[in-house]
Amino acid sequence: MLKHLFAKALGNADDKPAMSDLHTQTDDKQRWLSSLIDLFPIGKKQRYYPEYKMDIVFDTLVIAYCVNGHFLYSASAVESDAEGHPAYFRIAQNGEKIAFSKVKSFQLVVPDTSDSEVKLDYERRAALGRGRQFTKGNSISLISAAPGRGVSTVDTEVTKLVVQKDGPYAPATLILLTPDLDTLVVTDQRAKARVKISVPLMLSSEDGPLVSACTIVDISDAALRIHIDSNHPNMPEMDINSEVVMVINLSKAELQFNLKGKVIRSFPGIRVIKLLALLKNGKYVPFGPLDHLELKAGLMNF
């Protein structure tokens, strides 16, 4: 059974998640939801595989979100805050706005595509079980192929099958999928070749304390991809376009790099930071070609 951040059922108080589950991830809820709706927007064709069978892949489409029991059929129902970040769901029926922080249950709504199974060969149909991929409790892994970002995935659980009496898709059967946000895997596909590594990093905002709860996981000629501990009390916000100071201490090579960068991508627990400048002789200067090579070589030999 998947662990859920949100409620598994709609409008049933007995099925609400424990308060501790919501409380521990409330700070990240807006970022998780922003990432999810960015990668799996309403109206965009996606792919999926059922029950962890990665060799059985079908096409699908996110046709709606179900937020606290309300069906939202248009991407325009997602509204942004004053800073331009997605922050609210607007309920069409009454104009009510639900802040991301107030979301108790969230499902991705897809059509019933069980008929696609007829295209499978005998062995794969037998492995799947006839017409059973959308049985309540089953796992459906959604795949998003966003241009320039690579392939991202999230595991979901079939929460409910709904035959609507009205609405734009009545009387079709709709499948409600509850995402397990702990499984959201966001890949990054940059134009520059990148190298996977694992190197500790100290980081701060321009006027804040250095925080060591960060790890560089890959580097290209232009950017670093880092994992951060979002729960660290001194971790800076690091929104898109915010600038940060980074210190990389490669003690074995007797090297230390003091860098400035700008956040260009933001996902839960992940940032992609464009390299702007390197500290030399007491002042920050733009990177030169040799500087990039020295940094990459040092990180690769950590």
Steps between C-alpha positions, in 0.01 A plus 500: 500500500640837403559767759290807423542865574136557420178319584430183309125548467275795432261652749546225760631624833607151600743489210684824576872459562641532849578860594862411557532389137368833376693706751838354421472588133289817507802721425574303184141455389493802270826399333387139456168605348666758277737234368221248452268730304795629297597147394146358475280789381135463405459427131845365430557149366699277736602137523475249783577146603283300744610303805873577453503309168735733315479293180124567469451867409176671395403850392272712717396859563454701818148638445441655842619543856285409797577738788325445834223323306459772233564414135706759310499449122710794382864594553376856559362379834858516632574858607825661605593724793637854474846364420374290211525162674204255476326525836121455470235279344187688389171310528288588197163431662528768769820691428657376824879490512681219679857582599749220444563496875129417556490203264390188687459268202632519146451261211600497137201400288555283191262312270445126519738362238450132578410439133865565413583157641372333181815627322725295729635160411372197690785483753469865605120481518533198726755677720270800537175317554203581280337833578661524841753781467263753659390288795483715812835493681706419190809701413510714185836663420456814292772611260545860390728580209537879517705658218850579621452333838538132433253248641340545843281249684268474798334194649129527570236277653158436351272665754163490333313430176231759432220504244381860498132579448587843362806698406698519175599132501168344610426211488857377445682316779768715662792368701617694807871454571653615828869588455764374740707818503798323657541321164500812280822470300593813308771461240690780337616497141733788429660586169846471659637156581487430872689271736338325797688544830434521874690782669410688822424869455460796737250755382337825611305796377720803441462624859410180685696229687662213315298176509670164446188288434555497123653260247608561142366212290607606152681777318505637147712782359227746596319373810493285811213274599474467879292315756404700808350424840190721484432443871831652612413810710756723326440382145434806280181508292684484167210595276549532125749781411625539858878520533701279736855471627661154494815358659647171380787365710702226332740435784682204342595709200559803723250697294218729606257663260294802603225553244200717426202361314137556408215251547357415157293190586318416823343170605441345844840423647673591172646818352683565176740791543661688215864584572558876490832584661806363682685665790854592394739731685225619731237582238249312287581479129322326209593140428764440236527176296786372716308577819214274389742221418681531834171492692368201307827308537510569874141384550547187290802401709343570839 
